[in-house]
Coordinates of C-alpha atoms in Angstrom, one line a residue:
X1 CA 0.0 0.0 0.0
X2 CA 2.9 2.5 0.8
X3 CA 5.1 4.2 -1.5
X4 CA 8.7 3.9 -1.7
X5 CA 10.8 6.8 0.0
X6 CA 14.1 8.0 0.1
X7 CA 14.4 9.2 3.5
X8 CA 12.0 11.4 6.1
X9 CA 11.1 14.9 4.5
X10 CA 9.5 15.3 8.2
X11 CA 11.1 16.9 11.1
X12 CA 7.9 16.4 13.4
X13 CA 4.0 15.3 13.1
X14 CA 1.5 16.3 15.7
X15 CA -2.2 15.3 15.6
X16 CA -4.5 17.8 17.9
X17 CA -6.6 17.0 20.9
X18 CA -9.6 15.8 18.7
X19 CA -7.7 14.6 15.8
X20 CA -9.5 16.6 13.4
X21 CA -6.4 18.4 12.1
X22 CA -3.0 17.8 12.2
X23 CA 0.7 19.9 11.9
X24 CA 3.8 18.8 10.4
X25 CA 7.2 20.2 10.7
X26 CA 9.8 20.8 7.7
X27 CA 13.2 22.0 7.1
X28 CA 10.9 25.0 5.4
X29 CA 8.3 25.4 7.9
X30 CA 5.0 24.4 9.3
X31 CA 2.0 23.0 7.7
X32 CA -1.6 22.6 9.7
X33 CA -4.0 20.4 7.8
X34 CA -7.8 19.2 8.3
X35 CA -7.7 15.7 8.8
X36 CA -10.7 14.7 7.0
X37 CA -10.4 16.5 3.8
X38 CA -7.3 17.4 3.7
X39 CA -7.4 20.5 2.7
X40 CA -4.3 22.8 4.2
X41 CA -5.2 25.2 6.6
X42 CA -2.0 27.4 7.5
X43 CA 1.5 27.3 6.5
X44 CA 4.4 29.4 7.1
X45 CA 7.8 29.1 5.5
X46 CA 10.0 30.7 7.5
X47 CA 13.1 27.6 8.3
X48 CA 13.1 24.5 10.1
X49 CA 11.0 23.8 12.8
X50 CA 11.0 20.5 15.5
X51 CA 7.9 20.2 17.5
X52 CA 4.3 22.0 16.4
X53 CA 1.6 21.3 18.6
X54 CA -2.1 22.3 18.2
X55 CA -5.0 22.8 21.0
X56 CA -7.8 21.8 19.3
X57 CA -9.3 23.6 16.6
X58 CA -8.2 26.9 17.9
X59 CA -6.0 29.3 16.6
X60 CA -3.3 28.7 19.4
X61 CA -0.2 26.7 18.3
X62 CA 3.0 26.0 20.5
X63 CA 5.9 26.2 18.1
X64 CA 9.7 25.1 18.5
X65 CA 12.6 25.7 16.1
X66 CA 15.1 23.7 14.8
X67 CA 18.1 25.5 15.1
X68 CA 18.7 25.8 11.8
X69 CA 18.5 29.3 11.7
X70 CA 19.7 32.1 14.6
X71 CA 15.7 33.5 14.7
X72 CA 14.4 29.8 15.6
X73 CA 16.2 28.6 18.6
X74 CA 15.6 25.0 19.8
X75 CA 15.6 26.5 24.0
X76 CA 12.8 28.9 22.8
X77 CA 9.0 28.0 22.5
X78 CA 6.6 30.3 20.9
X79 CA 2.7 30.5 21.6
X80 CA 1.6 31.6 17.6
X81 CA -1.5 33.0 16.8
X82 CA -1.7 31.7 13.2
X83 CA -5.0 33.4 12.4
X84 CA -3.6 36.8 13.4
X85 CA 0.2 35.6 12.4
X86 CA 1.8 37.0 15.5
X87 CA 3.5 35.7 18.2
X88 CA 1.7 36.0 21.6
X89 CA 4.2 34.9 24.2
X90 CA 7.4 33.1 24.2
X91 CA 9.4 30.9 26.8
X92 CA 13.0 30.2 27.0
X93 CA 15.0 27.8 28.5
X94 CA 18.6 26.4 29.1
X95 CA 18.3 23.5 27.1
X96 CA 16.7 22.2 24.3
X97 CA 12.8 21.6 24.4
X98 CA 12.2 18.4 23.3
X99 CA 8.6 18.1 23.4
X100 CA 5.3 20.4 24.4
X101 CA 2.2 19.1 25.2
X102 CA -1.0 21.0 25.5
X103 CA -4.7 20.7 26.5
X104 CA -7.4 23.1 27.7
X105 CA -5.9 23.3 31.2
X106 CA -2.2 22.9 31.4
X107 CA 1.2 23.6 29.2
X108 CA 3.6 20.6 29.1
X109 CA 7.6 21.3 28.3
X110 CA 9.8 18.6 28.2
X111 CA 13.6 18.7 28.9
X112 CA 16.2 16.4 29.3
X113 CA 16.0 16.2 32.6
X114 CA 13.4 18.5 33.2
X115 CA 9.1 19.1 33.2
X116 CA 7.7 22.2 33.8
X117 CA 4.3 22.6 34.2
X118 CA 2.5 26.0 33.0
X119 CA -1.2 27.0 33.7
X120 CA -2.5 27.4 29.7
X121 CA -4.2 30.7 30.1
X122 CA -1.8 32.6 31.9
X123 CA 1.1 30.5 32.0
X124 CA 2.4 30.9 35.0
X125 CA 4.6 28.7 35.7
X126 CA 3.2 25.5 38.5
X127 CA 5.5 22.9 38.7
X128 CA 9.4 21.6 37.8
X129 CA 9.5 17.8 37.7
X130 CA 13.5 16.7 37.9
X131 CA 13.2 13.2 35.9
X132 CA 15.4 11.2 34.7
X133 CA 17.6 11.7 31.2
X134 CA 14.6 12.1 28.6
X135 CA 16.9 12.5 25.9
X136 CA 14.0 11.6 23.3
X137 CA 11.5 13.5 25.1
X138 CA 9.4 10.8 25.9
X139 CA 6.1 11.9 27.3
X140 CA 2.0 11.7 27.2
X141 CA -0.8 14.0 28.4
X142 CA -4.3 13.4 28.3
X143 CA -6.0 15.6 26.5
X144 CA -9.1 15.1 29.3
X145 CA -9.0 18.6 31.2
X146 CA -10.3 16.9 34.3
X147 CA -8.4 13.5 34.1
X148 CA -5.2 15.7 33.5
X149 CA -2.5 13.2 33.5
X150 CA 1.3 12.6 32.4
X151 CA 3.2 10.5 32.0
X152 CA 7.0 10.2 32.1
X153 CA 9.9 8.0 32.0
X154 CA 11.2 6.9 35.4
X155 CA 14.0 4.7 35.0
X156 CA 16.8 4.8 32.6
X157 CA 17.3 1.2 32.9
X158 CA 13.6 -0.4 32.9
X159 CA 10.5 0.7 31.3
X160 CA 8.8 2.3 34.1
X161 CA 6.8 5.5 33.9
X162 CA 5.9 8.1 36.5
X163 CA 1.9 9.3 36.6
X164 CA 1.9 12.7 37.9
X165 CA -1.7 14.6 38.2
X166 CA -0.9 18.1 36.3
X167 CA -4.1 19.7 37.9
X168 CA -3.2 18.2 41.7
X169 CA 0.4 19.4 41.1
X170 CA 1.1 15.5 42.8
X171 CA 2.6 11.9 41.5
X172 CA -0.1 9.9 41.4
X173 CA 1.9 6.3 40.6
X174 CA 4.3 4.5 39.4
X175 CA 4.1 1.9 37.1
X176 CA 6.6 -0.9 36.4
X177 CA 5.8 -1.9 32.9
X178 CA 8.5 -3.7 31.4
X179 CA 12.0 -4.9 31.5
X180 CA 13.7 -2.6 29.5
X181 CA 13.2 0.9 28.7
X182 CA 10.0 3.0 27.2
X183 CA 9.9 3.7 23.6
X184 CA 6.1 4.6 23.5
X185 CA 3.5 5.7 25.9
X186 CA -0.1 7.2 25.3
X187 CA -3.0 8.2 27.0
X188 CA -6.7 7.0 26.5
X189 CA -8.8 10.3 25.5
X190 CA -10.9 10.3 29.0
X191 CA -6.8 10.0 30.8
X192 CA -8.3 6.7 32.1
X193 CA -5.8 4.2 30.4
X194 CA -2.1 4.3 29.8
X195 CA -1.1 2.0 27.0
X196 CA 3.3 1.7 26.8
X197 CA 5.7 -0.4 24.7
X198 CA 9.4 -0.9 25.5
X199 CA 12.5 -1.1 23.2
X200 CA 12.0 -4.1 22.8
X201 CA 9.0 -4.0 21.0
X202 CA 7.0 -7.6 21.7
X203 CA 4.8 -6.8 23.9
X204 CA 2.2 -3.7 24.3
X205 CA 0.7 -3.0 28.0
X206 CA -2.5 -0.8 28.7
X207 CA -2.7 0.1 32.2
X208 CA -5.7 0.9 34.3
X209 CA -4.2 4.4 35.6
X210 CA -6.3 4.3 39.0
X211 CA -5.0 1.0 39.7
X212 CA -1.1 1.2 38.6
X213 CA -1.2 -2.3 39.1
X214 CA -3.6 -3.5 37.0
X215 CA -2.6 -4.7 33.4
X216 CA -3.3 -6.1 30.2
X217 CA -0.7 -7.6 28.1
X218 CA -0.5 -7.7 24.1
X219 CA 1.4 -9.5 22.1
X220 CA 2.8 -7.7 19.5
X221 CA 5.2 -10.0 17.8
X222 CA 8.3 -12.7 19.4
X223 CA 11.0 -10.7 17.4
X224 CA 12.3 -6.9 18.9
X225 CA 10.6 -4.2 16.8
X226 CA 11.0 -0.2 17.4
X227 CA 7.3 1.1 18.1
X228 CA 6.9 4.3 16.5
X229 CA 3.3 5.5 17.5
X230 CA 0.8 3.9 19.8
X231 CA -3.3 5.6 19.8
X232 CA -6.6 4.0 21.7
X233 CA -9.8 4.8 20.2
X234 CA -12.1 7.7 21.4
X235 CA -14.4 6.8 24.4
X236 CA -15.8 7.6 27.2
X237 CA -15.0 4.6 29.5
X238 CA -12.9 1.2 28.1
X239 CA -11.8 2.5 24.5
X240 CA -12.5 -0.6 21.7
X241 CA -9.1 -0.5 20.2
X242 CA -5.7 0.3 20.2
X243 CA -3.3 0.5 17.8
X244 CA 0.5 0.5 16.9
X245 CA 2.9 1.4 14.1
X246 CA 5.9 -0.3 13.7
X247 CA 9.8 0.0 12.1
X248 CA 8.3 -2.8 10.0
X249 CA 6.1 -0.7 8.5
X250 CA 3.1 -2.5 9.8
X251 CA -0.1 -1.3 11.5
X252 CA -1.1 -3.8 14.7
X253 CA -4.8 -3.3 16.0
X254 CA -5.8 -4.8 19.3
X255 CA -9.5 -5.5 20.3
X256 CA -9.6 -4.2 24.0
X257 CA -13.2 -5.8 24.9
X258 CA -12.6 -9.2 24.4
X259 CA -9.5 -9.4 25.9
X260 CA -10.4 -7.2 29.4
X261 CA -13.6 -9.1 29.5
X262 CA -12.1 -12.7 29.2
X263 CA -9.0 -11.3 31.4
X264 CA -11.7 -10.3 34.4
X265 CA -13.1 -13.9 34.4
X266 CA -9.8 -15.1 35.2
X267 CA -7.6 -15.4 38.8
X268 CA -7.2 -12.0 40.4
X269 CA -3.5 -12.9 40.7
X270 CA -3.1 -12.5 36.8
X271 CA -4.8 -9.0 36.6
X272 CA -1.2 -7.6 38.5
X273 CA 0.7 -9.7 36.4
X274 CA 3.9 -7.3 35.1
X275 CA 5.2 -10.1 33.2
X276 CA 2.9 -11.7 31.4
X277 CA 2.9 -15.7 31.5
X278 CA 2.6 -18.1 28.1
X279 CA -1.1 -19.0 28.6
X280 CA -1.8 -15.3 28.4
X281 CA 0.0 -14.3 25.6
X282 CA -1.8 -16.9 23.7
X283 CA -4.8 -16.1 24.3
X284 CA -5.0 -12.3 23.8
X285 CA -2.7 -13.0 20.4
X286 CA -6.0 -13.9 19.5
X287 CA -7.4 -10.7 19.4
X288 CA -4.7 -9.5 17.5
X289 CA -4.4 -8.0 13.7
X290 CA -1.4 -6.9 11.5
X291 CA -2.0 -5.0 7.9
X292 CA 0.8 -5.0 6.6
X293 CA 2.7 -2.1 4.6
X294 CA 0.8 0.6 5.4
X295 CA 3.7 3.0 5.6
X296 CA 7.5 2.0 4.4
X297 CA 9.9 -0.1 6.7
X298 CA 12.1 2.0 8.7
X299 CA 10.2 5.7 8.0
X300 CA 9.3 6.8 11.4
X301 CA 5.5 7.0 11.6
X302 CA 2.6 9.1 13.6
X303 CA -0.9 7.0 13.7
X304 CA -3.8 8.0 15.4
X305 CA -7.8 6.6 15.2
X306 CA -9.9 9.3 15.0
X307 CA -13.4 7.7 15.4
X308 CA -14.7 4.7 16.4
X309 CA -18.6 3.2 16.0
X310 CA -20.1 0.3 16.7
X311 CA -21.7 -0.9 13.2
X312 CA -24.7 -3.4 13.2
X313 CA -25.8 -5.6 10.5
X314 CA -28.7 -8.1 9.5
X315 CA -26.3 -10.9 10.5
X316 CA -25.5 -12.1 13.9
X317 CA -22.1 -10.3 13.7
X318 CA -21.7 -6.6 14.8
X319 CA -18.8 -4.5 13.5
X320 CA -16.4 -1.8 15.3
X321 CA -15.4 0.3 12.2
X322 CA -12.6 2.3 12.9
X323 CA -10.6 5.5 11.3
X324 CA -7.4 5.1 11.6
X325 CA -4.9 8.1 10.2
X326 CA -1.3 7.6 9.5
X327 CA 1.3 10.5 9.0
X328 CA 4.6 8.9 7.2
X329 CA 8.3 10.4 7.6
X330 CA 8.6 10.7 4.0
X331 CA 5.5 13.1 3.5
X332 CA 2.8 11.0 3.0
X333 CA -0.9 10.5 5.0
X334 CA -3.2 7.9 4.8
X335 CA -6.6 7.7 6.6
X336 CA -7.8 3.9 6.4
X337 CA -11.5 2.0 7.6
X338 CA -10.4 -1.0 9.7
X339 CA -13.6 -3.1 10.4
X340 CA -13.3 -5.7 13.2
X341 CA -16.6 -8.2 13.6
X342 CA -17.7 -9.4 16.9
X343 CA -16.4 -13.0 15.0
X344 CA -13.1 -11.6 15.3
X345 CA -12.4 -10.6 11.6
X346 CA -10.6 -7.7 9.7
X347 CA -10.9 -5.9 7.0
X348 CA -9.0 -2.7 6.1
X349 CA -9.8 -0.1 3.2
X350 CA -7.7 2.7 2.5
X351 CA -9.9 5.8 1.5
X352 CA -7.9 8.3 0.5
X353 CA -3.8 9.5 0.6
X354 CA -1.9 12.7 -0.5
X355 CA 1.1 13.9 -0.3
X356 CA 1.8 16.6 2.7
X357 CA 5.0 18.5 1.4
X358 CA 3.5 18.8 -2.2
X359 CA 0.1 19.1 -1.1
X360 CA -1.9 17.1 -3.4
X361 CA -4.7 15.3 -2.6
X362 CA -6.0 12.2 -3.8
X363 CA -9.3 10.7 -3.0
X364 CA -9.2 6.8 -3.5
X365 CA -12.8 5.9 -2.0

């Protein structure tokens, strides 16, 4: 399904709150999209930029340069009006920012070995977390304004992440997730579930954030794999699916139901289960689906599901149909339909694909 590519084109990708648009970063500029159509919404092409994060569909954007020029410095972040085109506050720090995180409530910067915390509307500043070296500025935030959690690294060593309560100003847990280090962690959209994969790359663990101790184990694969981008779907309560991207290029969808409902019918002792045993992995391996070459092996990827419903039919089987949007290193998106029946079968349609840095659209439904 993917094109061939010669290398990223793509300094950074962002998806906002709702995932109805989108930003991308270039060695030109910025770029803010609509997700559903396409159509480009803003650009400005003005040098390289690093991180470009949106809050919602609002005309506030937190923007980071790359360095590449004197005028866009990688300590600085700027709070852009893009409506307006002017600059409405900036921040500088001693070190490079490598990731911001926004929702309606709370600013996020990420350091290497620092987190500050800024109230959003009139950024004061409300918190410094001193964390571990971040050097990839690893982080997630729930976009949920009252479940207002993050989520950090805490061990260099292990793949354990600190949940700290941005609106409390207070950790509220720990939780020891894997053996080796964390390569991907997101948040559920109501901030109740933290999904996280390690470098290693077999196994994908959602988390019950109330209960830090409280688990669910998927099987991604037996061989090591770098996991680029991890997304639940939108709900209100237990989300329906999650979903990966891979350096393989793949796209791995988990069925969240099936698994948590079968999981809660078993001993209480295997609900706190950190490593999970043989007779689990086989089962929830069941619930398990690859599509294969939906972006090109080795181009870092950005994948997010944008919508999920609950289809019915005539037959016996009901459906969860959901979108699922891909940005691609190399410049490319793709917004697929991935239908799951209650028989535990996929089907996956691409629907449309254009190219971001040349902006043309194509419409393949």
């Amino acid at each position: 399904m993917a094109r061939s590519s010669s290398g990223s084109r793509i300094l950074c990708a962002s998806f906002n709150q709702d995932n109805s648009c989108f930003a991308i970063g270039t060695k030109d500029g910025f770029r803010l999209f609509d997700a559903q159509s396409g159509r480009l919404r803003y650009e400005r092409a003005i040098g390289a930029f690093s991180i470009v994060e949106m809050l919602f569909s609002t005309s506030l954007i937190a923007i980071v340069g790359a360095g590449e020029q004197p005028s866009l410095s990688p300590r600085r972040l700027c709070l852009f009006n893009f409506i307006t085109g002017s600059a409405l506050r900036e921040l500088n720090f001693l070190t490079t920012i490598l990731a911001v995180r926004i929702n309606r409530k709370r600013l996020i910067v990420v350091l290497q070995e620092k987190t500050y915390i800024y109230d959003i509307n009139s950024l004061a500043i409300l918190d410094t977390i001193d964390t571990v070296p971040n050097n990839k500025g690893l982080c997630a935030f729930s976009p949920n304004s009252e479940a207002c959690y993050l989520a950090l690294p805490a061990s260099t060593t292990k793949g354990s992440a600190l949940v700290y309560n941005t609106l409390e100003l207070q950790s509220l847990c720990q939780i020891d997730a894997h053996r080796s280090p964390l390569a991907a962690v997101v948040f559920s959209s109501n901030g109740m579930y933290l999904a996280t994969a390690s470098e290693q790359g077999t196994i994908i663990r959602v988390h019950l954030v109330s209960q830090a101790t409280k688990s669910y184990s998927l099987r991604r694969g037996s061989y090591p794999s770098t996991i680029y981008s991890l997304s639940f779907g939108p709900s209100a309560d237990l989300p329906d699916i999650l979903v990966a991207t891979s350096l393989s290029g793949s796209l791995h969808a988990f069925s969240l139901g099936p698994i948590i409902e079968q999981r809660s019918r078993r001993p209480n002792k295997l609900l706190g289960s950190m490593i999970p045993e043989p007779i689990n992995d086989a089962f929830e391996s069941s619930y398990h689906h690859v599509v294969h070459n939906v972006s090109i092996a080795g181009i870092k990827s950005y994948v997010t599901i944008s919508s999920t419903d609950k289809v019915q039919s005539t037959s016996p089987n009901s459906t969860i149909r959901s979108n699922v949007y891909i940005i691609t290193g190399d410049g490319h998106f793709y917004n697929y339909t991935l239908n799951i029946t209650s028989s535990n079968e996929l089907s996956c349609i691409l629907q449309s694909e254009f190219n971001l840095i040349d902006t043309v659209v194509e419409d393949l439904s």
